[in-house]
Amino acid sequence: MGQIAAEETGSWVAETVIDAHAAMTRTAMRIVGSTLFGLDVTGDAARVGVALDGVLAISNRLLPLAQLVGQGLSPDEQSAAAQLIAELDDVIAGIIAQRRAAPGDRDVVSLLTRAVDDEGDGGGLSDREIRDEVMTLFLAGHETTANALAWTLHLLSHHPEALAQIAAEADRCGTGTGAVGLDQLEQLPITQAALREGMRLFPPAWLTTREVVQPTTIRGVDLAVGAQVIVSPWLTQRDPRWWPDADEFRIDRWLYPDEQRPKWAYFPFGGGARGCIGEHFAMLEATIILAEVARRWTISPAGDAPEPEFRVTLRPTPAVPLRLQRRAPH
Ligand code: HEM
């Protein structure tokens, strides 16, 4: 993670404008490719990006609810969707084939190709099962993290004082020219506070659902078994009951947390048995990347502020244009 974060942020050019969303997507995709699959997926990044854009654009309309209210896909759109999914499948099939041919020790795909169902029939995973796992990790593992970083960078471009604190923290970590790593994580509380605050205002997964398994009443509303309940970090995390000056970016909320605040006033990673399995991976990765950005660059807004686009994830649209200035060495 550290190596890729350092390479990517180190390749930026002073006095230019970058789209931080594109830059973070590329970085996060490379990190997932490398850490989970042991591969360099840079070449696939553009293909996956285009296919993923297309799938995300229609994904809400693939859901049963959309079909029910007549907003499902037309036959033409269905075949376009099938093509996009085939494109993604192709990239994933390539990853699986490479790992079967040259298994690694630690990457997830190699582990899955060797996995045995001890509690069941003792067999291994089919290609289809591995494909489903890999697709989930690949998609869940980079889009959300890239969004979290892009929104946080957008917010920090309007809060130079917070960015300066993060930069100073990265310097204090004593990383010198090397990349920030696991050992330094606990020395980066301000960096993590900025990410938590970024995800409070712009939770990448802005809603999640639960199915009612036993008759339940919430504030006088009876919920029958099988009912779908939608919960939204976007709404709860901007509720002034729990968050004074709810719309303001204030990293001190996390440095001096309010002990009275209920635990579930904040849940960007969901929770319980179906909570995000990548939470710690994502926080580690995002902290490292943000520290690497702040150590090298001062950023300022360079165009219209992005708007949130409420799809499966909360994307900054159309882009996050930031002007880069090289930070004086400390
Ligand atoms: C900032 C980054 C991320 C955010 C905000 C995020 C958010 C979420 C949320 C809200 C859920 C649903 C939880 C629930 O309903 O309780 C979820 C599920 C999931 N996430 Fe993440 N996630 C992130 C990064 C990752 C990464 C890096 C991975 C993989 C390496 C990952 C893999 C998954 C998987 C597999 C699930 C489904 C878990 C299940 O249904 O049992 N996520 N994530």
Tab-separated table of N, CA, C and O and ligand atoms in Angstrom, residues 32 36 136-137 140-142 144-145 148 199 203-205 208-210 267-279 281-282 285, ligand 1:
chain	number	residue	atom	x	y	z
A	32	VAL	N	-5.686	-2.655	-4.508
A	32	VAL	CA	-6.477	-3.892	-4.424
A	32	VAL	C	-5.835	-4.962	-5.305
A	32	VAL	O	-5.662	-6.114	-4.881
A	36	LEU	N	-4.584	-7.821	-2.863
A	36	LEU	CA	-5.516	-8.963	-2.849
A	36	LEU	C	-5.178	-9.986	-3.920
A	36	LEU	O	-5.385	-11.170	-3.747
A	136	THR	N	-16.631	-9.291	-6.044
A	136	THR	CA	-17.097	-8.534	-4.878
A	136	THR	C	-15.949	-7.753	-4.246
A	136	THR	O	-16.066	-6.549	-3.993
A	137	LEU	N	-14.829	-8.441	-4.026
A	137	LEU	CA	-13.708	-7.766	-3.369
A	137	LEU	C	-13.138	-6.663	-4.252
A	137	LEU	O	-12.778	-5.585	-3.785
A	140	ALA	N	-16.060	-3.862	-4.347
A	140	ALA	CA	-16.286	-3.268	-3.023
A	140	ALA	C	-15.004	-2.653	-2.492
A	140	ALA	O	-15.032	-1.746	-1.680
A	141	GLY	N	-13.857	-3.157	-2.980
A	141	GLY	CA	-12.590	-2.795	-2.367
A	141	GLY	C	-11.921	-1.561	-2.923
A	141	GLY	O	-10.938	-1.109	-2.357
A	142	HIS	N	-12.379	-1.001	-4.027
A	142	HIS	CA	-11.653	0.193	-4.472
A	142	HIS	C	-12.530	1.412	-4.707
A	142	HIS	O	-12.144	2.521	-4.397
A	144	THR	N	-15.304	2.425	-3.158
A	144	THR	CA	-15.668	3.101	-1.915
A	144	THR	C	-14.479	3.857	-1.315
A	144	THR	O	-14.614	5.004	-0.896
A	145	THR	N	-13.332	3.203	-1.289
A	145	THR	CA	-12.147	3.835	-0.690
A	145	THR	C	-11.748	5.059	-1.506
A	145	THR	O	-11.397	6.107	-0.951
A	148	ALA	N	-14.098	7.877	-0.666
A	148	ALA	CA	-13.804	8.456	0.652
A	148	ALA	C	-12.628	9.416	0.549
A	148	ALA	O	-12.654	10.534	1.082
A	199	MET	N	-15.871	10.950	5.748
A	199	MET	CA	-16.874	9.891	5.550
A	199	MET	C	-18.165	10.172	6.321
A	199	MET	O	-19.188	9.584	6.033
A	203	PRO	N	-20.583	9.766	3.192
A	203	PRO	CA	-20.356	8.317	3.350
A	203	PRO	C	-20.414	7.617	1.998
A	203	PRO	O	-21.441	7.685	1.319
A	204	PRO	N	-19.313	6.969	1.580
A	204	PRO	CA	-19.280	6.372	0.236
A	204	PRO	C	-20.427	5.387	-0.002
A	204	PRO	O	-20.969	5.331	-1.097
A	205	ALA	N	-20.774	4.615	1.044
A	205	ALA	CA	-21.945	3.736	0.921
A	205	ALA	C	-23.054	4.447	1.693
A	205	ALA	O	-23.153	4.325	2.903
A	208	THR	N	-27.710	1.359	3.270
A	208	THR	CA	-27.625	-0.092	3.281
A	208	THR	C	-28.980	-0.607	3.764
A	208	THR	O	-29.811	0.178	4.217
A	209	THR	N	-29.226	-1.878	3.618
A	209	THR	CA	-30.561	-2.389	3.950
A	209	THR	C	-30.478	-3.569	4.914
A	209	THR	O	-29.440	-4.215	5.044
A	210	ARG	N	-31.589	-3.804	5.570
A	210	ARG	CA	-31.742	-4.984	6.410
A	210	ARG	C	-33.122	-5.566	6.151
A	210	ARG	O	-34.068	-4.814	5.868
A	267	PHE	N	-22.013	5.317	11.073
A	267	PHE	CA	-21.811	3.930	10.619
A	267	PHE	C	-21.475	3.845	9.126
A	267	PHE	O	-22.150	3.182	8.353
A	268	PRO	N	-20.380	4.499	8.723
A	268	PRO	CA	-20.031	4.470	7.296
A	268	PRO	C	-19.713	3.065	6.792
A	268	PRO	O	-19.791	2.811	5.592
A	269	PHE	N	-19.365	2.157	7.713
A	269	PHE	CA	-19.059	0.786	7.308
A	269	PHE	C	-20.186	-0.173	7.697
A	269	PHE	O	-19.992	-1.385	7.718
A	270	GLY	N	-21.387	0.350	7.981
A	270	GLY	CA	-22.472	-0.509	8.429
A	270	GLY	C	-22.116	-1.104	9.779
A	270	GLY	O	-21.426	-0.462	10.588
A	271	GLY	N	-22.582	-2.325	10.045
A	271	GLY	CA	-22.245	-2.931	11.332
A	271	GLY	C	-22.892	-4.275	11.523
A	271	GLY	O	-23.680	-4.723	10.693
A	272	GLY	N	-22.520	-4.926	12.632
A	272	GLY	CA	-23.081	-6.232	12.941
A	272	GLY	C	-22.503	-7.313	12.040
A	272	GLY	O	-21.452	-7.136	11.414
A	273	ALA	N	-23.226	-8.428	11.977
A	273	ALA	CA	-22.702	-9.594	11.262
A	273	ALA	C	-22.431	-9.293	9.786
A	273	ALA	O	-21.558	-9.907	9.179
A	274	ARG	N	-23.183	-8.390	9.192
A	274	ARG	CA	-22.971	-8.073	7.778
A	274	ARG	C	-22.245	-6.759	7.571
A	274	ARG	O	-22.294	-6.186	6.479
A	275	GLY	N	-21.558	-6.297	8.597
A	275	GLY	CA	-20.783	-5.064	8.430
A	275	GLY	C	-19.660	-5.276	7.413
A	275	GLY	O	-19.363	-6.404	7.021
A	276	CYS	N	-19.065	-4.180	7.005
A	276	CYS	CA	-18.019	-4.239	5.974
A	276	CYS	C	-16.832	-5.080	6.442
A	276	CYS	O	-16.260	-4.812	7.494
A	277	ILE	N	-16.446	-6.065	5.634
A	277	ILE	CA	-15.273	-6.863	6.022
A	277	ILE	C	-13.968	-6.135	5.689
A	277	ILE	O	-12.904	-6.552	6.103
A	278	GLY	N	-14.091	-5.059	4.911
A	278	GLY	CA	-12.878	-4.361	4.488
A	278	GLY	C	-12.581	-3.116	5.300
A	278	GLY	O	-11.705	-2.337	4.936
A	279	GLU	N	-13.306	-2.925	6.425
A	279	GLU	CA	-13.173	-1.664	7.165
A	279	GLU	C	-11.722	-1.350	7.537
A	279	GLU	O	-11.231	-0.244	7.296
A	281	PHE	N	-8.933	-2.713	6.434
A	281	PHE	CA	-8.147	-2.597	5.199
A	281	PHE	C	-8.304	-1.177	4.628
A	281	PHE	O	-7.334	-0.507	4.290
A	282	ALA	N	-9.551	-0.735	4.550
A	282	ALA	CA	-9.836	0.579	3.943
A	282	ALA	C	-9.245	1.713	4.764
A	282	ALA	O	-8.663	2.656	4.214
A	285	GLU	N	-5.456	1.720	4.327
A	285	GLU	CA	-5.108	2.193	2.990
A	285	GLU	C	-5.330	3.706	2.848
A	285	GLU	O	-4.455	4.439	2.378
B	1	HEM	C1	-14.000	3.563	2.698
B	1	HEM	C2	-14.166	2.364	2.189
B	1	HEM	C3	-15.376	1.467	2.411
B	1	HEM	C4	-16.643	1.777	2.836
B	1	HEM	C5	-17.193	3.165	3.206
B	1	HEM	C6	-17.382	0.548	2.880
B	1	HEM	C7	-18.710	0.446	3.297
B	1	HEM	C8	-19.432	-0.734	3.353
B	1	HEM	C9	-20.796	-0.856	3.833
B	1	HEM	C10	-21.662	0.290	4.356
B	1	HEM	C11	-21.153	-2.145	3.723
B	1	HEM	C12	-22.525	-2.743	4.129
B	1	HEM	C13	-22.466	-3.009	5.612
B	1	HEM	C14	-23.788	-3.259	6.280
B	1	HEM	O1	-24.834	-3.347	5.611
B	1	HEM	O2	-23.792	-3.337	7.530
B	1	HEM	C15	-20.016	-2.864	3.180
B	1	HEM	C16	-19.993	-4.220	2.927
B	1	HEM	C17	-18.926	-4.896	2.378
B	1	HEM	N1	-17.662	-4.361	2.110
B	1	HEM	FE1	-17.089	-2.460	2.380
B	1	HEM	N2	-16.576	-0.479	2.483
B	1	HEM	C18	-15.336	0.029	2.183
B	1	HEM	C19	-14.212	-0.672	1.773
B	1	HEM	C20	-14.179	-2.030	1.535
B	1	HEM	C21	-12.991	-2.777	1.143
B	1	HEM	C22	-11.596	-2.179	1.008
B	1	HEM	C23	-13.386	-4.077	0.968
B	1	HEM	C24	-12.587	-5.295	0.565
B	1	HEM	C25	-11.292	-5.388	0.605
B	1	HEM	C26	-14.813	-4.138	1.241
B	1	HEM	C27	-15.575	-5.279	1.159
B	1	HEM	C28	-16.899	-5.373	1.566
B	1	HEM	C29	-17.683	-6.614	1.482
B	1	HEM	C30	-17.213	-7.948	0.941
B	1	HEM	C31	-18.954	-6.303	2.008
B	1	HEM	C32	-20.151	-7.247	2.167
B	1	HEM	C33	-20.095	-7.883	3.533
B	1	HEM	C34	-21.260	-8.832	3.789
B	1	HEM	O3	-22.334	-8.665	3.201
B	1	HEM	O4	-21.107	-9.747	4.624
B	1	HEM	N3	-15.248	-2.884	1.596
B	1	HEM	N4	-18.971	-1.988	2.975
